[in-house]
Short mmCIF file of C-alpha atoms in Angstrom, two decimals:
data_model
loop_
_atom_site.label_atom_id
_atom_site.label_comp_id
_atom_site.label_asym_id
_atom_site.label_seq_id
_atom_site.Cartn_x
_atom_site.Cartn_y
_atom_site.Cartn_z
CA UNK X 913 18.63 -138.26 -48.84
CA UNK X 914 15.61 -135.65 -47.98
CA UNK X 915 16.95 -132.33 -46.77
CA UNK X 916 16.44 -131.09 -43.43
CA UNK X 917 13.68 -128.21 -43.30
CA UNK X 918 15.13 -125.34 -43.35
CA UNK X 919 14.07 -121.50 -42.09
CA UNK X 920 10.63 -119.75 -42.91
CA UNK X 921 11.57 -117.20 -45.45
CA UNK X 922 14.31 -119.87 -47.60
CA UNK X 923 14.47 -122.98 -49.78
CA UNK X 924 16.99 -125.79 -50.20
CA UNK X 925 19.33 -124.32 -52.53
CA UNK X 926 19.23 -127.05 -55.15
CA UNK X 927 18.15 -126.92 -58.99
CA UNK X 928 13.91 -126.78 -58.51
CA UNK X 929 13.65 -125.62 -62.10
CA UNK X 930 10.90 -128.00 -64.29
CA UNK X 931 12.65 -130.57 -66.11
CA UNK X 932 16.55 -129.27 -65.00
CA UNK X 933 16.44 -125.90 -66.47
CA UNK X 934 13.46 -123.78 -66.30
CA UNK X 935 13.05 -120.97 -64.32
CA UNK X 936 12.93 -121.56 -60.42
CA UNK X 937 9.96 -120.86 -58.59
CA UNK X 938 10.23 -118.46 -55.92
CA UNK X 939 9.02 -119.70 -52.22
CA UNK X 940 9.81 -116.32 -50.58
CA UNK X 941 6.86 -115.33 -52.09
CA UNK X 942 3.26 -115.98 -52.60
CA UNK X 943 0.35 -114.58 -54.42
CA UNK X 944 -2.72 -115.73 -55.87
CA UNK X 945 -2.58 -117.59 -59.67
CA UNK X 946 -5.46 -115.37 -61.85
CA UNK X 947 -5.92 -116.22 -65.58
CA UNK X 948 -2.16 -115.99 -67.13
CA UNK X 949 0.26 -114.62 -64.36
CA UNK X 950 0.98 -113.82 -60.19
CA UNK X 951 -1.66 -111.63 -58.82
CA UNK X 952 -0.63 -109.61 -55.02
CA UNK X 953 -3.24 -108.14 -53.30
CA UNK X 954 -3.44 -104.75 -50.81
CA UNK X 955 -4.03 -106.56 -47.84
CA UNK X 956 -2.26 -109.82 -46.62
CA UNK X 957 -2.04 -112.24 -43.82
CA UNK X 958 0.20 -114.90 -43.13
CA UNK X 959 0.23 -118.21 -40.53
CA UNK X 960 2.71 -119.36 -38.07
CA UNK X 961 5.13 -122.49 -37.97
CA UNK X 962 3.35 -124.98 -35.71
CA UNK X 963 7.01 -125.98 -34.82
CA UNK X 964 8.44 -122.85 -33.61
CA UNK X 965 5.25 -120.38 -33.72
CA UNK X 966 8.03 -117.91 -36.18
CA UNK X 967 6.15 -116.37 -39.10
CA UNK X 968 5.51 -118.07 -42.50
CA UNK X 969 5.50 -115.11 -45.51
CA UNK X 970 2.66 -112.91 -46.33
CA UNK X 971 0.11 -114.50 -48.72
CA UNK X 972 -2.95 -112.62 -50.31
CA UNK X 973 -6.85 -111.58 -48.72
CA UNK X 974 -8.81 -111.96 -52.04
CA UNK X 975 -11.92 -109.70 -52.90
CA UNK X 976 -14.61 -110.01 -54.52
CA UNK X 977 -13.05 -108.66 -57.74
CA UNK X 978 -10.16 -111.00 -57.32
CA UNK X 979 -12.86 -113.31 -57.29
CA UNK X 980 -14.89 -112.37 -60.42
CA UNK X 981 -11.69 -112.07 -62.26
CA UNK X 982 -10.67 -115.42 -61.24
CA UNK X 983 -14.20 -116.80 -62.27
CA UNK X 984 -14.32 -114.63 -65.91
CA UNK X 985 -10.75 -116.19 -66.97
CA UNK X 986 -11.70 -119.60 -65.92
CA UNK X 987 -14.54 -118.83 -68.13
CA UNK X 988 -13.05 -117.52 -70.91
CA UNK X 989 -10.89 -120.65 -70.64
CA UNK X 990 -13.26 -123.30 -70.21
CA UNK X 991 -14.13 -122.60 -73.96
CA UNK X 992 -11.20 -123.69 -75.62
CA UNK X 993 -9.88 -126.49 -72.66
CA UNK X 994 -13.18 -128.11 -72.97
CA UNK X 995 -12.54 -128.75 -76.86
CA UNK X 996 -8.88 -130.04 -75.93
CA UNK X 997 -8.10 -133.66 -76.96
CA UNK X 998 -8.08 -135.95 -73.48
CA UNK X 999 -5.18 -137.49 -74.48
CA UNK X 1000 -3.63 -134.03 -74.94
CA UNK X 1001 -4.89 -132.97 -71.57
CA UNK X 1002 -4.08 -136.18 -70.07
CA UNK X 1003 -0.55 -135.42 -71.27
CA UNK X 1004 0.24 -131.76 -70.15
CA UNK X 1005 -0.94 -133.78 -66.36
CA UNK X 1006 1.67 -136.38 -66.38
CA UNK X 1007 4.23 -133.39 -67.14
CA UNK X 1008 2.79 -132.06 -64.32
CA UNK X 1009 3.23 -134.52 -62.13
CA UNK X 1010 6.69 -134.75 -63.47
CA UNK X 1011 7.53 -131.29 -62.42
CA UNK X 1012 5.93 -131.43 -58.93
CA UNK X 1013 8.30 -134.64 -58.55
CA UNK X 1014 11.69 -132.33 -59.79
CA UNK X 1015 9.96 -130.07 -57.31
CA UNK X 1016 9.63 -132.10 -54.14
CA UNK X 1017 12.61 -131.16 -51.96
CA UNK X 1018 11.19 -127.53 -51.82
CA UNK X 1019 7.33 -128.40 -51.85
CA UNK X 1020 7.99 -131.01 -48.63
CA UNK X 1021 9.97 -127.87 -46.61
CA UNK X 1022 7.00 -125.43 -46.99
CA UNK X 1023 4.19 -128.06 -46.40
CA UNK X 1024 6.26 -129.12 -43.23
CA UNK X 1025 6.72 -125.24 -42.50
CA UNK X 1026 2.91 -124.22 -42.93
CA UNK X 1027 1.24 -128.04 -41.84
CA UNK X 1028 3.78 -128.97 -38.77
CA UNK X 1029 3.91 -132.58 -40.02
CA UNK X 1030 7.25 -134.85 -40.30
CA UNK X 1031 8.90 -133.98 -43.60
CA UNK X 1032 9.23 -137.90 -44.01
CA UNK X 1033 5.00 -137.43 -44.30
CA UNK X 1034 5.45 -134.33 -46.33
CA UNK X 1035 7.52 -136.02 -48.95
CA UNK X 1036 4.97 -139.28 -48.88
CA UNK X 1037 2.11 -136.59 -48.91
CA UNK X 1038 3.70 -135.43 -52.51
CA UNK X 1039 4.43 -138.50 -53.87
CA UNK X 1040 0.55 -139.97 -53.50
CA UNK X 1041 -0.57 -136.66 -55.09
CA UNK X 1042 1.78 -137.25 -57.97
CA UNK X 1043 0.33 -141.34 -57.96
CA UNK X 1044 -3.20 -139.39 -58.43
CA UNK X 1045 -2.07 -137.04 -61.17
CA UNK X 1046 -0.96 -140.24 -63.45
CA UNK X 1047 -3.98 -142.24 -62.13
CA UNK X 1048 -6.38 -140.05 -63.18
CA UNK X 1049 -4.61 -139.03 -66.34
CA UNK X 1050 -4.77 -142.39 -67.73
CA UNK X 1051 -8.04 -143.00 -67.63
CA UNK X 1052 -10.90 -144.10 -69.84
CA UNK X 1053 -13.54 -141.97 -70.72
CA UNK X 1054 -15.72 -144.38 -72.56
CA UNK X 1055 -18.95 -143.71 -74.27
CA UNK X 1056 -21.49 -146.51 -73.95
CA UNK X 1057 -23.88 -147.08 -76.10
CA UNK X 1058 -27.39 -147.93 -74.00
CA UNK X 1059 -29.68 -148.15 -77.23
CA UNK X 1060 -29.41 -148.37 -80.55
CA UNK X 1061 -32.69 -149.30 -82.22
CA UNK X 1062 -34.25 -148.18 -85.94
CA UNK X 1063 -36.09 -145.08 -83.79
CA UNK X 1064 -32.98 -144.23 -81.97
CA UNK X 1065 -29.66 -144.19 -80.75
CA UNK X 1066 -28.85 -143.52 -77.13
CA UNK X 1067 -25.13 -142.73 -76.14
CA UNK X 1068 -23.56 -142.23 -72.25
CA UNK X 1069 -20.12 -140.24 -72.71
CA UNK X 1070 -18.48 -137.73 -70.32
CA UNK X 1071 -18.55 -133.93 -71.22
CA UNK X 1072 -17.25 -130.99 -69.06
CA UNK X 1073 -19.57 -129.03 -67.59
CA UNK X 1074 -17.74 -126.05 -66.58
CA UNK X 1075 -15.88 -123.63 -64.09
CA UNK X 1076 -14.81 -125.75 -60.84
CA UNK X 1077 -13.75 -124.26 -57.58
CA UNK X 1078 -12.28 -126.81 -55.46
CA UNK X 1079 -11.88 -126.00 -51.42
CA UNK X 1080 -9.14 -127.53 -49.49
CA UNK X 1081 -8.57 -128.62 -45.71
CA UNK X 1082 -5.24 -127.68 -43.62
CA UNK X 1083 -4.34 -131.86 -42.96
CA UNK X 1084 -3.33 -132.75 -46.43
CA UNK X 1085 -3.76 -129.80 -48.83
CA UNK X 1086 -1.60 -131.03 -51.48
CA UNK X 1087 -2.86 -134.33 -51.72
CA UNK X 1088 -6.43 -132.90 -51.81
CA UNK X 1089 -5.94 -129.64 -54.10
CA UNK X 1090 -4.62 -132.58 -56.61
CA UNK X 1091 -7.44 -134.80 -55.90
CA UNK X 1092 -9.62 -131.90 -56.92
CA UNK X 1093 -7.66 -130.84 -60.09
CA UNK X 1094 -6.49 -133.74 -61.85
CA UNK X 1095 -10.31 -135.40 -62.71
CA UNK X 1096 -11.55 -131.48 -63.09
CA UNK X 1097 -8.70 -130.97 -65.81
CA UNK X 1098 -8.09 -134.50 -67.43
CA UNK X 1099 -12.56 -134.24 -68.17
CA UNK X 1100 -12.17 -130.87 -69.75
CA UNK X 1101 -13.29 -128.36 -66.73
CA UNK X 1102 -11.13 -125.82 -65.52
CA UNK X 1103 -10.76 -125.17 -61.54
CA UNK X 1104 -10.38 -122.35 -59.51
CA UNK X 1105 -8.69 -123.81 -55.79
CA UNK X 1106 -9.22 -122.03 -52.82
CA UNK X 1107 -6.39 -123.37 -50.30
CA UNK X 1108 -7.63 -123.34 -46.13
CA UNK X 1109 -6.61 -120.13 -45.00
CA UNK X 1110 -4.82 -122.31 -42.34
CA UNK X 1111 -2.43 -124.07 -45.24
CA UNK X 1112 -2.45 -121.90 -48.27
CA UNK X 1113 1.59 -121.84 -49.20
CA UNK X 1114 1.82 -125.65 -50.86
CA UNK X 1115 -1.52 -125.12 -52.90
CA UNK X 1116 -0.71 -121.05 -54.67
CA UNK X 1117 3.05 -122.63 -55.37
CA UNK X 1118 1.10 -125.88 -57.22
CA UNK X 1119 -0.89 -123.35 -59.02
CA UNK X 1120 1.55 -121.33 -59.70
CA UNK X 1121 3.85 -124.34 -61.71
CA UNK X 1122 0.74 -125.49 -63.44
CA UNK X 1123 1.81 -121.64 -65.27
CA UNK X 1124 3.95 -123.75 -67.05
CA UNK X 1125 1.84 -126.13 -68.41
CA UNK X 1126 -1.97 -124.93 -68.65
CA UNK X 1127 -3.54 -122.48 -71.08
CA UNK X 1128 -4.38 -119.07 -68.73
CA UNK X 1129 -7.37 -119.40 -66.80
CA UNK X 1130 -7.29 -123.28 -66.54
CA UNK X 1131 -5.62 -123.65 -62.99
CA UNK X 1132 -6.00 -120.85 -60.85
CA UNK X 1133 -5.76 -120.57 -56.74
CA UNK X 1134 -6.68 -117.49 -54.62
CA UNK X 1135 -5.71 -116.86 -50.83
CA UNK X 1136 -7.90 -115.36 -48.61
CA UNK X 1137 -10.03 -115.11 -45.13
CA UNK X 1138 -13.41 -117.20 -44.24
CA UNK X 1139 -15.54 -114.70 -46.09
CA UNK X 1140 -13.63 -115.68 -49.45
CA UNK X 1141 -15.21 -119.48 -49.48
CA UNK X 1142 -18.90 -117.94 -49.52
CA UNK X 1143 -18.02 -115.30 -52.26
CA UNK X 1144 -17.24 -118.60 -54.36
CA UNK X 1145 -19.86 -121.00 -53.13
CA UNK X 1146 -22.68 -118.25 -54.14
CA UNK X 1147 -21.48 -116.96 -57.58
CA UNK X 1148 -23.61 -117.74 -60.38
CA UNK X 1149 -20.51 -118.12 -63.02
CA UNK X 1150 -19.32 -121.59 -61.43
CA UNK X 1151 -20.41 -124.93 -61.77
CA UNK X 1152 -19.37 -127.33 -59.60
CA UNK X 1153 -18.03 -127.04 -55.90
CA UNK X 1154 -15.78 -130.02 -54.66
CA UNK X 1155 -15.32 -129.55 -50.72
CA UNK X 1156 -13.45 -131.55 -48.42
CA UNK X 1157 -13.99 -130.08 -44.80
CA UNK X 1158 -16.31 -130.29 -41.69
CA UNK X 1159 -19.91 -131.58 -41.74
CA UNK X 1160 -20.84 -128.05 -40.52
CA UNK X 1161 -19.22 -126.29 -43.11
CA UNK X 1162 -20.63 -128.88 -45.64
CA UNK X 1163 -23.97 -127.90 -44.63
CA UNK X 1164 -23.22 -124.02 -45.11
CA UNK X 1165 -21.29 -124.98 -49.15
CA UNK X 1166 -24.34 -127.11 -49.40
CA UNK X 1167 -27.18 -124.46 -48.88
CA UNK X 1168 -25.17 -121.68 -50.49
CA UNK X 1169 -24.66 -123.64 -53.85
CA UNK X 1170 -28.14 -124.49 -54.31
CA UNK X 1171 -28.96 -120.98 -55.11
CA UNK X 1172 -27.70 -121.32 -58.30
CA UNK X 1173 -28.00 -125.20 -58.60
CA UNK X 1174 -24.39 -125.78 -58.68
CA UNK X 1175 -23.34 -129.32 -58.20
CA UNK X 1176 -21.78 -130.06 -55.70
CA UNK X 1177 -19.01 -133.01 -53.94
CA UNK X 1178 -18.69 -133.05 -49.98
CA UNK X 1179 -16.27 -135.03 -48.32
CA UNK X 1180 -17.02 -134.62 -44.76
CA UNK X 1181 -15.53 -135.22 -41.34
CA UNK X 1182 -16.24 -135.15 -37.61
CA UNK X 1183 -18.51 -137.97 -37.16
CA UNK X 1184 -15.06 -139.69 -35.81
CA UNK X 1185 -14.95 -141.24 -32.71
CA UNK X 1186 -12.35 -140.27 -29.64
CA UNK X 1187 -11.15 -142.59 -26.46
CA UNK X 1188 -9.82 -140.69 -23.88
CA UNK X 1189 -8.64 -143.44 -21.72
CA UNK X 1190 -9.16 -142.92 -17.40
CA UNK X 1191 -5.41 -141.83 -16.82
CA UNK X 1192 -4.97 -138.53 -19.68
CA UNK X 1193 -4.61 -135.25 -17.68
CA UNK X 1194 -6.75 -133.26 -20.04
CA UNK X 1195 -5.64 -130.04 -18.43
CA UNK X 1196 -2.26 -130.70 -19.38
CA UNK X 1197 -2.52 -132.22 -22.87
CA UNK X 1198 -4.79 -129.37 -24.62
CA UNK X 1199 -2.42 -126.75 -24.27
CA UNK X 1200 0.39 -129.00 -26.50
#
């Protein structure tokens, strides 16, 4: 049976070690995950619980040099990841998964704590991430052959390209930091993840157990303000940008990547429709 949620600043006190009987991880605190270890920062922030408006712990305000340092590991990492067998890569994701699973009890409390929704949603919220993790870790990366003629021979296959930095919305972020990092990882990329400053606990603690199973620099997350997303969206060291977010802000990671001709993934929303049926007292339902 799922545990209750319990306060801001604790855990469940069962086993959350990786397989039984590694190390716990700590959700008292957070900090960002740079190349092979827990990097604090000077200044920090932290959010409220939607339920009860009581403080959530401090988390990290990147800088620029957290930033470059993040970007120089991922790098530096990218060399030897990128020549990593698939299936071996494909493996160390399904481990993964299997920890985030051990790990559910305490990932549901914090996303509940930080996100405000029903820990019932929280724990399905975890278990589709963990569904994507195997999903994408099992598949084919074929190479298909379009020619092959005396003159020439013409092959399609999937290489990595590079340094990732995947951006992540407050409604599901650990559904959609995994959406971002299991196809970066299992095709030979590494990713940096840059939680929404609105949700950032979940997404550092992910980061923070892929420790345990990446090479340094492969998975990395930093915490920060709205100035951090453009610091990463304009440097000339990463690749690819996979944003999920508003249309207007998809406009702004857009124009920014194009600088350096990153590539660049949008999933965008509100173009959604609203009914606000004749009887709603508007006056009275905003301020819920």
């Amino acid at each position: 049976m799922a545990p209750s949620v319990t306060d801001n600043n604790g855990v469940s006190n069962g086993v959350n070690g990786v397989n039984g009987h590694s190390e716990k991880l700590d959700f008292k605190t957070y900090c960002n995950v740079i190349n092979d270890g827990l990097s604090c920062t000077e200044k920090t922030r932290h959010n409220t619980n939607p339920a009860t408006l009581e403080p959530n712990p401090e988390v990290p305000v990147s800088t620029r040099e957290d930033v470059d340092k993040a970007v120089a590991a991922a790098r530096a990492a990218f060399k030897s990841w990128s020549k990593t067998p698939v299936e071996e890569r494909g493996q160390k994701l399904r481990d993964y998964a299997d920890a985030i699973d051990e790990l559910k009890d305490d990932l549901a409390n914090m996303l509940t704590l930080e996100q405000g929704k029903p820990l019932a949603q929280s724990y399905t919220e975890i278990g589709m991430a963990t569904t994507w993790l195997r999903a994408f870790s099992n598949m084919k990366l074929p190479e298909d052959v379009i020619e092959d003629s005396e003159d020439r021979k013409v092959i399609n296959r999937y290489t990595p390209l590079g340094v990732a930095c995947g951006i992540v919305p407050w409604n599901f972020p650990i559904l959609l930091m995994i959406g971002k990092v299991a196809p970066a990882l299992y095709t030979g990329n590494t990713i940096i993840i840059k939680p929404s400053p609105y949700t950032p606990y979940s997404d550092l603690k992910l980061a923070e157990l892929g420790l345990r199973f990446f090479p340094p620099g492969v998975l990395q997350a930093l915490s920060g303000e709205e100035d951090l997303g453009p610091m990463l969206t304009a440097h000339e060291d990463i690749d690819k940008i996979a944003f999920t977010g508003s249309s207007a802000t998809g406009k702004k990671v857009m124009a920014a990547s194009a600088a350096t001709l990153k590539r660049v993934t949008l999933e965008l929303g509100g173009n959604d429709p609203a009914i606000i049926c004749d009887d709603v007292d508007i006056d009275a339902i905003i301020p819920k």
